[in-house]
Short mmCIF file of C-alpha atoms and ligand atoms in Angstrom, two decimals:
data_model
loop_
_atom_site.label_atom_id
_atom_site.label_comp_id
_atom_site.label_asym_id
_atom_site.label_seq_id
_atom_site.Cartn_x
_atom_site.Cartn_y
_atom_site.Cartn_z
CA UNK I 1 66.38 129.58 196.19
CA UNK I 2 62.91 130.35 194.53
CA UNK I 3 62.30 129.10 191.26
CA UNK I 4 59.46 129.31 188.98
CA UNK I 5 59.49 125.86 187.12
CA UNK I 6 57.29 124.89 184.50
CA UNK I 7 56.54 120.62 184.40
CA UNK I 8 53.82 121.10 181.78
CA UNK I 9 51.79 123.24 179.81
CA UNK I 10 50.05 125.63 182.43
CA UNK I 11 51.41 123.83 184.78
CA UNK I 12 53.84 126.03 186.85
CA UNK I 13 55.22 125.29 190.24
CA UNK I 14 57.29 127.67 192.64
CA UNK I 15 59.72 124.96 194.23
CA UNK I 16 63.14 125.10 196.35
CA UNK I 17 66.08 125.10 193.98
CA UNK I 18 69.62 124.89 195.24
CA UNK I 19 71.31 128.03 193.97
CA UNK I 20 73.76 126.98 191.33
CA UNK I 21 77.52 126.89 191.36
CA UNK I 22 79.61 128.16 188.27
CA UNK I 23 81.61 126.30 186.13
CA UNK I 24 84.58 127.21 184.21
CA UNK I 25 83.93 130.13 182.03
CA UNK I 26 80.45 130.52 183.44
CA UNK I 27 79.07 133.20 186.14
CA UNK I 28 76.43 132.95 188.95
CA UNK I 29 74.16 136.37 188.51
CA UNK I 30 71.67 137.32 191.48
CA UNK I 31 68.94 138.37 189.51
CA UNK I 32 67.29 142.03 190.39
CA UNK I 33 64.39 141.98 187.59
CA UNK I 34 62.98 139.61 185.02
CA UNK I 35 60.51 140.21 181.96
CA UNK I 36 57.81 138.11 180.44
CA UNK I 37 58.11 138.33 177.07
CA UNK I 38 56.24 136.49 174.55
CA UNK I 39 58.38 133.38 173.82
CA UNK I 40 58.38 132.70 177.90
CA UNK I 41 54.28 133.17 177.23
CA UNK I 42 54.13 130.64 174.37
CA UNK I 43 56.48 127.95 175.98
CA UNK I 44 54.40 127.77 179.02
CA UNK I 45 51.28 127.22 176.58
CA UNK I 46 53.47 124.63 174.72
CA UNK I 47 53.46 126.23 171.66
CA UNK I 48 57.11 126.44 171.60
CA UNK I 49 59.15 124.20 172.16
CA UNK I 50 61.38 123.29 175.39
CA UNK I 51 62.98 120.75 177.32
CA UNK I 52 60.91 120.31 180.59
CA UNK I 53 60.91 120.45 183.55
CA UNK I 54 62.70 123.91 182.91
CA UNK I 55 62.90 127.30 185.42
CA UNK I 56 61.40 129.44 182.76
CA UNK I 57 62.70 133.13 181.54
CA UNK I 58 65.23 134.79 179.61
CA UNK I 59 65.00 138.60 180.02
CA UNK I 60 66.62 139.72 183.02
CA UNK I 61 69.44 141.91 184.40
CA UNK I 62 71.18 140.83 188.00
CA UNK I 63 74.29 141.77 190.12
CA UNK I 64 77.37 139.37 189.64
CA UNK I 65 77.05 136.75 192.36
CA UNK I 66 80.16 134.41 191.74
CA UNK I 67 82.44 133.88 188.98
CA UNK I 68 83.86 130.78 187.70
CA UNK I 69 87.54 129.78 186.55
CA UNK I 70 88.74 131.46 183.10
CA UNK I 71 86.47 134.42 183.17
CA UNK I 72 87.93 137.72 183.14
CA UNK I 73 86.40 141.04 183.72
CA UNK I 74 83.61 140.42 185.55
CA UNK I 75 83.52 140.39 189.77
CA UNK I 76 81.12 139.84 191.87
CA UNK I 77 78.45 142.68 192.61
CA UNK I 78 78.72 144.03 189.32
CA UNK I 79 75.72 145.21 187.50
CA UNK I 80 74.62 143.05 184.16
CA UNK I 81 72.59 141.62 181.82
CA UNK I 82 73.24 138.59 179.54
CA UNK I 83 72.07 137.00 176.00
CA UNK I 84 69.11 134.96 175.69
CA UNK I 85 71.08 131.95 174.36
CA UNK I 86 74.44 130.93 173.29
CA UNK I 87 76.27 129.25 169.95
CA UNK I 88 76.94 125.34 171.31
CA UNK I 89 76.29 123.54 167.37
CA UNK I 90 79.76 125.34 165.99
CA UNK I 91 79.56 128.16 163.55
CA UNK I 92 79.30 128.29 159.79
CA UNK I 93 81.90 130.18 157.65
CA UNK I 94 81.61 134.05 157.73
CA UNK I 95 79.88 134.80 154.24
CA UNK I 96 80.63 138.60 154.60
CA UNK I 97 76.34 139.09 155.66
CA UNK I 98 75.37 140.16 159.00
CA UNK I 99 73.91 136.74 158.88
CA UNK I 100 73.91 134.92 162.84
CA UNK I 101 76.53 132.20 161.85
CA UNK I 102 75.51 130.04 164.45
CA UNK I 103 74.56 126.63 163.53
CA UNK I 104 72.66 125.46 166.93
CA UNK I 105 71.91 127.49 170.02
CA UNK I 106 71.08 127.09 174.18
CA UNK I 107 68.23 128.88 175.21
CA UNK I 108 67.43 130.46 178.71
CA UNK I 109 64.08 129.16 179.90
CA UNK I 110 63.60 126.29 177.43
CA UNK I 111 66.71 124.53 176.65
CA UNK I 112 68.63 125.50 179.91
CA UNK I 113 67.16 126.74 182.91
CA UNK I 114 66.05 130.52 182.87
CA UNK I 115 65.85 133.28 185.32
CA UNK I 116 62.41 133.42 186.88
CA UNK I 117 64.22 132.57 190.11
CA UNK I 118 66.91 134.06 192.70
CA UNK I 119 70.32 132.88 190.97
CA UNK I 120 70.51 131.62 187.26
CA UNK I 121 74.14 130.39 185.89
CA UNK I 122 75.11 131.80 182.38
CA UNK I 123 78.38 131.64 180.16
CA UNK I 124 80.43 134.68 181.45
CA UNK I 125 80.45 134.95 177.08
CA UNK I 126 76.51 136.14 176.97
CA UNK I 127 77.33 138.88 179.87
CA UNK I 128 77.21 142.37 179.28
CA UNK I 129 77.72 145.25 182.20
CA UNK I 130 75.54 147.68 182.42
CA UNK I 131 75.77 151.12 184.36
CA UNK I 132 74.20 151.81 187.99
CA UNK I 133 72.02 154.45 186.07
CA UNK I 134 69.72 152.30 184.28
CA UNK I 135 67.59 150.78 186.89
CA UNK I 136 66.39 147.43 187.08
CA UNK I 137 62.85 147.67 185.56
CA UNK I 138 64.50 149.25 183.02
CA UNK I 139 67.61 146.88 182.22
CA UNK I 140 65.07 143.64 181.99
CA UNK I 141 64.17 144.82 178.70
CA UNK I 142 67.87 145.38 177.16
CA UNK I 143 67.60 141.57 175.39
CA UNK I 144 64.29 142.73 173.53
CA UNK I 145 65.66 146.29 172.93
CA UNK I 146 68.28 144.66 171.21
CA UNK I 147 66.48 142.50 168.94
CA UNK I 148 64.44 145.66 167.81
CA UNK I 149 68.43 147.26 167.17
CA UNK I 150 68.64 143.64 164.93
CA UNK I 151 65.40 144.19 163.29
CA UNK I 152 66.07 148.06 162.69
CA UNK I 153 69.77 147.34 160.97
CA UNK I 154 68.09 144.31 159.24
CA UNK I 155 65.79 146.93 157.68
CA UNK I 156 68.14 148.39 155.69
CA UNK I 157 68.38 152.15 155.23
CA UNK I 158 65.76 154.21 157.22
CA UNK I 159 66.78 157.90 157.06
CA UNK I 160 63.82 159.66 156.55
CA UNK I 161 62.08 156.52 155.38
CA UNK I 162 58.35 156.28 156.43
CA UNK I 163 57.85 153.24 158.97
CA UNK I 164 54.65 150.91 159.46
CA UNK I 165 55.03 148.96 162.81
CA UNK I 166 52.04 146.38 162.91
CA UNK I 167 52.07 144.67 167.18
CA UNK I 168 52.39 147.23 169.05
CA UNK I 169 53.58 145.14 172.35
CA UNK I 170 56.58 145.24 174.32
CA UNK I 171 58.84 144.49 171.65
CA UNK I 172 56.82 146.42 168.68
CA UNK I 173 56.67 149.67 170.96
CA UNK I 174 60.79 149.52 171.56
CA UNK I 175 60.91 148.72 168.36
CA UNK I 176 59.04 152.06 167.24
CA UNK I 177 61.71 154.21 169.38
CA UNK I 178 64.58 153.00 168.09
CA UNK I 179 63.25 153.77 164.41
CA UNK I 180 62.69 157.03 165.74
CA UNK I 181 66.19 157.48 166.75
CA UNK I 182 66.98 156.02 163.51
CA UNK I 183 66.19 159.10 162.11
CA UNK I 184 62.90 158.14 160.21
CA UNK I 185 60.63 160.28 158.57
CA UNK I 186 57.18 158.96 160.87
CA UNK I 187 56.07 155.61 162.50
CA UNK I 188 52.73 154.56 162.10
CA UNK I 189 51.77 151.88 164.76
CA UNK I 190 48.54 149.31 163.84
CA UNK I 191 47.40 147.35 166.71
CA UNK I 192 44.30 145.54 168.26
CA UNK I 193 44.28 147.43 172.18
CA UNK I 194 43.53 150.93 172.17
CA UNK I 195 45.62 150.76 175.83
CA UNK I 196 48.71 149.99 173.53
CA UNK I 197 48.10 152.39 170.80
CA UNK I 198 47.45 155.22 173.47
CA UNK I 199 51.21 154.50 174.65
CA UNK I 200 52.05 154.07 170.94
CA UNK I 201 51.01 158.05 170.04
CA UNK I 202 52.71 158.72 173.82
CA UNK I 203 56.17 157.41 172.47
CA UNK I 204 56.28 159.21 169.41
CA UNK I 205 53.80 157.31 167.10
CA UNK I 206 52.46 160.31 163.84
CA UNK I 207 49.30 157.86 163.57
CA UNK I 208 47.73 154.83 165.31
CA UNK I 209 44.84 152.63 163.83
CA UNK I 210 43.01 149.56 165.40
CA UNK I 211 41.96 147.20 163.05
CA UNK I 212 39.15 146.28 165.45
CA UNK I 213 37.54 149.30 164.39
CA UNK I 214 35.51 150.28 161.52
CA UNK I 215 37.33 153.91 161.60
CA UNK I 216 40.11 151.45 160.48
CA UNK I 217 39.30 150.82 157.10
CA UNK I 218 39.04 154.86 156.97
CA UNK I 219 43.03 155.27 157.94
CA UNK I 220 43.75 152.58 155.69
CA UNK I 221 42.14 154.84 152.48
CA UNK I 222 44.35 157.53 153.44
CA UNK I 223 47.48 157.79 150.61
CA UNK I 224 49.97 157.95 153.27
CA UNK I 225 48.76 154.76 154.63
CA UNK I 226 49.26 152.96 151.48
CA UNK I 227 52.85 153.42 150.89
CA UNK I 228 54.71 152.80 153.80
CA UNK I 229 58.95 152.04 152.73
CA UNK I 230 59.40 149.83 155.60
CA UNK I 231 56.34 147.76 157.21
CA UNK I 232 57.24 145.78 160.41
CA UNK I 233 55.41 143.16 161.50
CA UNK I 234 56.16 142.34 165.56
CA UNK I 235 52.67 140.88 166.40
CA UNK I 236 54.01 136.99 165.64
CA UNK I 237 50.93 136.93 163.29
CA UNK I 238 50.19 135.61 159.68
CA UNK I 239 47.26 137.85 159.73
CA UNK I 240 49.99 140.74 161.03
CA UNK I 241 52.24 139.78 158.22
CA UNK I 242 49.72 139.93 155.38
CA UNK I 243 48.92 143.90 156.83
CA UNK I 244 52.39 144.16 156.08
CA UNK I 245 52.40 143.06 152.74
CA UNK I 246 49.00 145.38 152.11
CA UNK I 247 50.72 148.50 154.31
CA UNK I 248 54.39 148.76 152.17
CA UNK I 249 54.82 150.27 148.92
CA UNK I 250 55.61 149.06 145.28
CA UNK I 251 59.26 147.89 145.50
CA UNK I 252 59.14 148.41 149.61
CA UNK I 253 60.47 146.18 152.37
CA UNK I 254 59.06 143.77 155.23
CA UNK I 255 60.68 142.55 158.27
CA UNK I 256 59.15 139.82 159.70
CA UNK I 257 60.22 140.63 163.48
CA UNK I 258 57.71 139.10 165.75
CA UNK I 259 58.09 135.30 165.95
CA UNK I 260 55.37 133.30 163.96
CA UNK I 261 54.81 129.66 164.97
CA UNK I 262 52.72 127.81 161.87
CA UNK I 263 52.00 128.42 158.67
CA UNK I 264 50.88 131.80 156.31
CA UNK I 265 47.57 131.35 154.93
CA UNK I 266 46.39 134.70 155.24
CA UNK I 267 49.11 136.08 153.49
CA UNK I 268 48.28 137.77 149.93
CA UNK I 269 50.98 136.13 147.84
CA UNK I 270 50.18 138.60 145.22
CA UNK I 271 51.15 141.69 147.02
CA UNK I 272 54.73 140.57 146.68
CA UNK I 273 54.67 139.83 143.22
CA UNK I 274 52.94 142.70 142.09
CA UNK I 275 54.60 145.00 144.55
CA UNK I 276 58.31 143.36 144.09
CA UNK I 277 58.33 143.53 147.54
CA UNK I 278 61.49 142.70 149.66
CA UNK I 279 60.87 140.53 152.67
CA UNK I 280 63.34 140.42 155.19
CA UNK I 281 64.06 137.77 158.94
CA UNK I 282 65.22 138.95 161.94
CA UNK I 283 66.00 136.52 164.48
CA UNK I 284 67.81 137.51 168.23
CA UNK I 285 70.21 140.16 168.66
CA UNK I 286 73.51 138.67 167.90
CA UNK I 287 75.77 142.15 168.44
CA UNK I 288 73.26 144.47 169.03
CA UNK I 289 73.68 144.50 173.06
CA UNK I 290 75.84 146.76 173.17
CA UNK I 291 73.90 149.75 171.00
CA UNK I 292 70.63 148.61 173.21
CA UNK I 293 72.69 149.26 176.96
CA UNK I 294 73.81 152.69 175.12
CA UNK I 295 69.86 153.27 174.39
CA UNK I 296 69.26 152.78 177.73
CA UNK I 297 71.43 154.71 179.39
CA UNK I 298 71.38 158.25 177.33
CA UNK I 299 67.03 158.03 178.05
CA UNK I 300 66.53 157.59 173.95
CA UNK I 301 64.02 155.22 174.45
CA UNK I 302 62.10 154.70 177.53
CA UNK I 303 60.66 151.63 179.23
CA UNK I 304 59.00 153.46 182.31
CA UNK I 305 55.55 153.55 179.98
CA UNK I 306 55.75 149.69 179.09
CA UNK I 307 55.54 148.41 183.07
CA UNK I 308 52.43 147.72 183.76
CA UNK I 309 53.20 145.02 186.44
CA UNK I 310 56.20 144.31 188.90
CA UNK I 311 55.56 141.39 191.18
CA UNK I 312 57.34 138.88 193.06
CA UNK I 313 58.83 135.92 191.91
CA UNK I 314 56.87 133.66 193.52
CA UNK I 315 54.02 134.89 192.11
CA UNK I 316 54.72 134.32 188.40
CA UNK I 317 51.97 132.19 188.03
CA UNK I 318 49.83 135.13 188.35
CA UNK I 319 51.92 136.91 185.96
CA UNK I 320 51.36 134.42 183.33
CA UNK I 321 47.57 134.48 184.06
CA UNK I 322 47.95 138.53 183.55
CA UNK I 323 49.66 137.41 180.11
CA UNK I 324 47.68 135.07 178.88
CA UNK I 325 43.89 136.41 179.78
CA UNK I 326 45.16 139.34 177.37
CA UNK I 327 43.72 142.09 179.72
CA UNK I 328 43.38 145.31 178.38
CA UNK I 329 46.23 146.87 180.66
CA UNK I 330 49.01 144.80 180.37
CA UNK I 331 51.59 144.85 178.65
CA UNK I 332 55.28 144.48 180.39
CA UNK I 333 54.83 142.09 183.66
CA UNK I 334 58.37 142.32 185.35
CA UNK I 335 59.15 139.70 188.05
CA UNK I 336 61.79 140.71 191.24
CA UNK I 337 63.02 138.41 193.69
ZN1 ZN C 1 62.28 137.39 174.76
#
């Protein structure tokens, strides 16, 4: 089968794989579309870590190929999706949080082989069904959809709450419907692409700002723009972060959503004295899968208007150039066999 293999930083190769055989408790999944989301992006720049040589890719959604001893409900030709990793470090005791309990996790595309290629291998445990209706452009972006569910109930509260999303990429712009389902008051959406923003307004957005902009110091002097309850940050940014801490309220709440590799400098410490701010983590999607497939399928958030690119697998190291040249179009590259 084709795989898309990464040896080395930049340095991906489309190479013969045997297709792989399942083990006990494990399932063989043809896959029918995969995503490139922004972890897949940084590991192949090596700025996060994984064990290479590794097929890269996490997000995906396939048809049952075979199914291993010990694994019931699943059969062959079935529509699913599965998890991005699993628990293999043993879990700590249940402290009554929502807390992920796991102690040490396997990750698709960086710690076991992904699923930019024909056939990946999974614990039948991470597999989830999904319905014929959702199609498969659609169903590659259940695992981020979920996270956004995670970062939504980690959130607290958000009933008429008024919501500052800061990134609006593939995960900040699911991330913005699902708050709207959550029954908030308005989402405001700050980002640097006007091409995002423009979707952003599309989806639901009551105001949109590029801090690129001078206009942007302009929506920032407006009241409403001061006292945001709930400021997300999903661009994997310090700089993102400390809008977030500037954006909330006195005595409002920050999730830090996107994933931020180094250290905060930016960040106005002061803001979260002065504000008694509450900052919150939200990491994966650990039983959110469910509530994402269920998003899917009733059309209360669309993916349609993320797509901007489906190509084949064996060109994937196009799609990472798309990614990582940051052109002004792109924003979901989806890879099919
Ligand atoms: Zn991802």
């Amino acid at each position: 089968m084709k795989a898309a293999v990464l040896h080395a930083p930049y340095d991906l190769r489309i190479e013969d794989r045997p297709v792989p055989t399942p083990a006990n408790r494990w399932v063989t999944i043809s896959v029918e579309a995969a995503g490139i989301c922004g972890t897949d992006v940084a590991v192949y720049e090596g700025k996060y870590a994984a064990s290479l040589p590794r097929i890269l890719g996490h997000e995906f959604c396939g048809r049952v190929l075979a199914v291993g001893g010990d694994v019931d409900g699943l059969e062959p030709g079935q529509r699913v999706m599965a998890e991005g990793s699993w628990c293999v470090g043993g879990e700590a005791p249940d402290d009554g949080t929502s807390h992920d309990p796991c102690m040490s996790r396997l990750a698709l595309g960086r710690t076991a082989d992904g699923c930019f290629c024909e056939v990946v291998a999974v614990p039948s445990s991470t597999v989830h069904a999904i319905p014929n209706s959702i199609r498969a452009t659609e169903a590659q972006s259940i695992t981020t959809l979920a996270t956004a569910v995670r970062a939504t109930q980690r959130a607290g509260e958000l009933v008429n709450r008024r919501v500052v999303i800061v990134g609006p990429g593939h995960a900040g712009l699911l991330l913005l419907q699902v708050c709207l389902v959550a029954g908030v008051q308005s989402v405001s959406v700050v980002g640097t692409r006007d091409s995002r923003l423009h979707i952003a307004r599309k989806l639901g957005a009551e105001s949109v700002s590029n801090v690129r902009l001078a206009s942007h110091e302009d929506w920032l002097q407006a009241p409403a723009h001061k006292e945001f309850d709930v400021a997300f940050e999903a661009s994997g940014t310090a700089s993102g972060l400390a809008a977030c801490f500037e954006l909330a309220r006195r005595g409002g709440r920050v999730v830090s959503y996107g994933i931020i590799n180094g250290t905060l400098d930016e960040v106005p410490g002061q803001e979260i004295y002065s504000k008694e701010l509450t900052i919150l983590g939200s990491r994966g999607a650990e039983g959110c899968y469910g509530e994402a497939i269920e998003l899917l399928a009733s059309g209360s958030v669309a993916v349609d208007p993320l797509v901007t690119h489906v190509i084949p697998i064996d060109q994937t190291k196009e799609g990472f150039a798309i990614a990582t040249q940051r052109l002004e179009d792109a924003l979901r590259i989806v890879l099919v066999p």
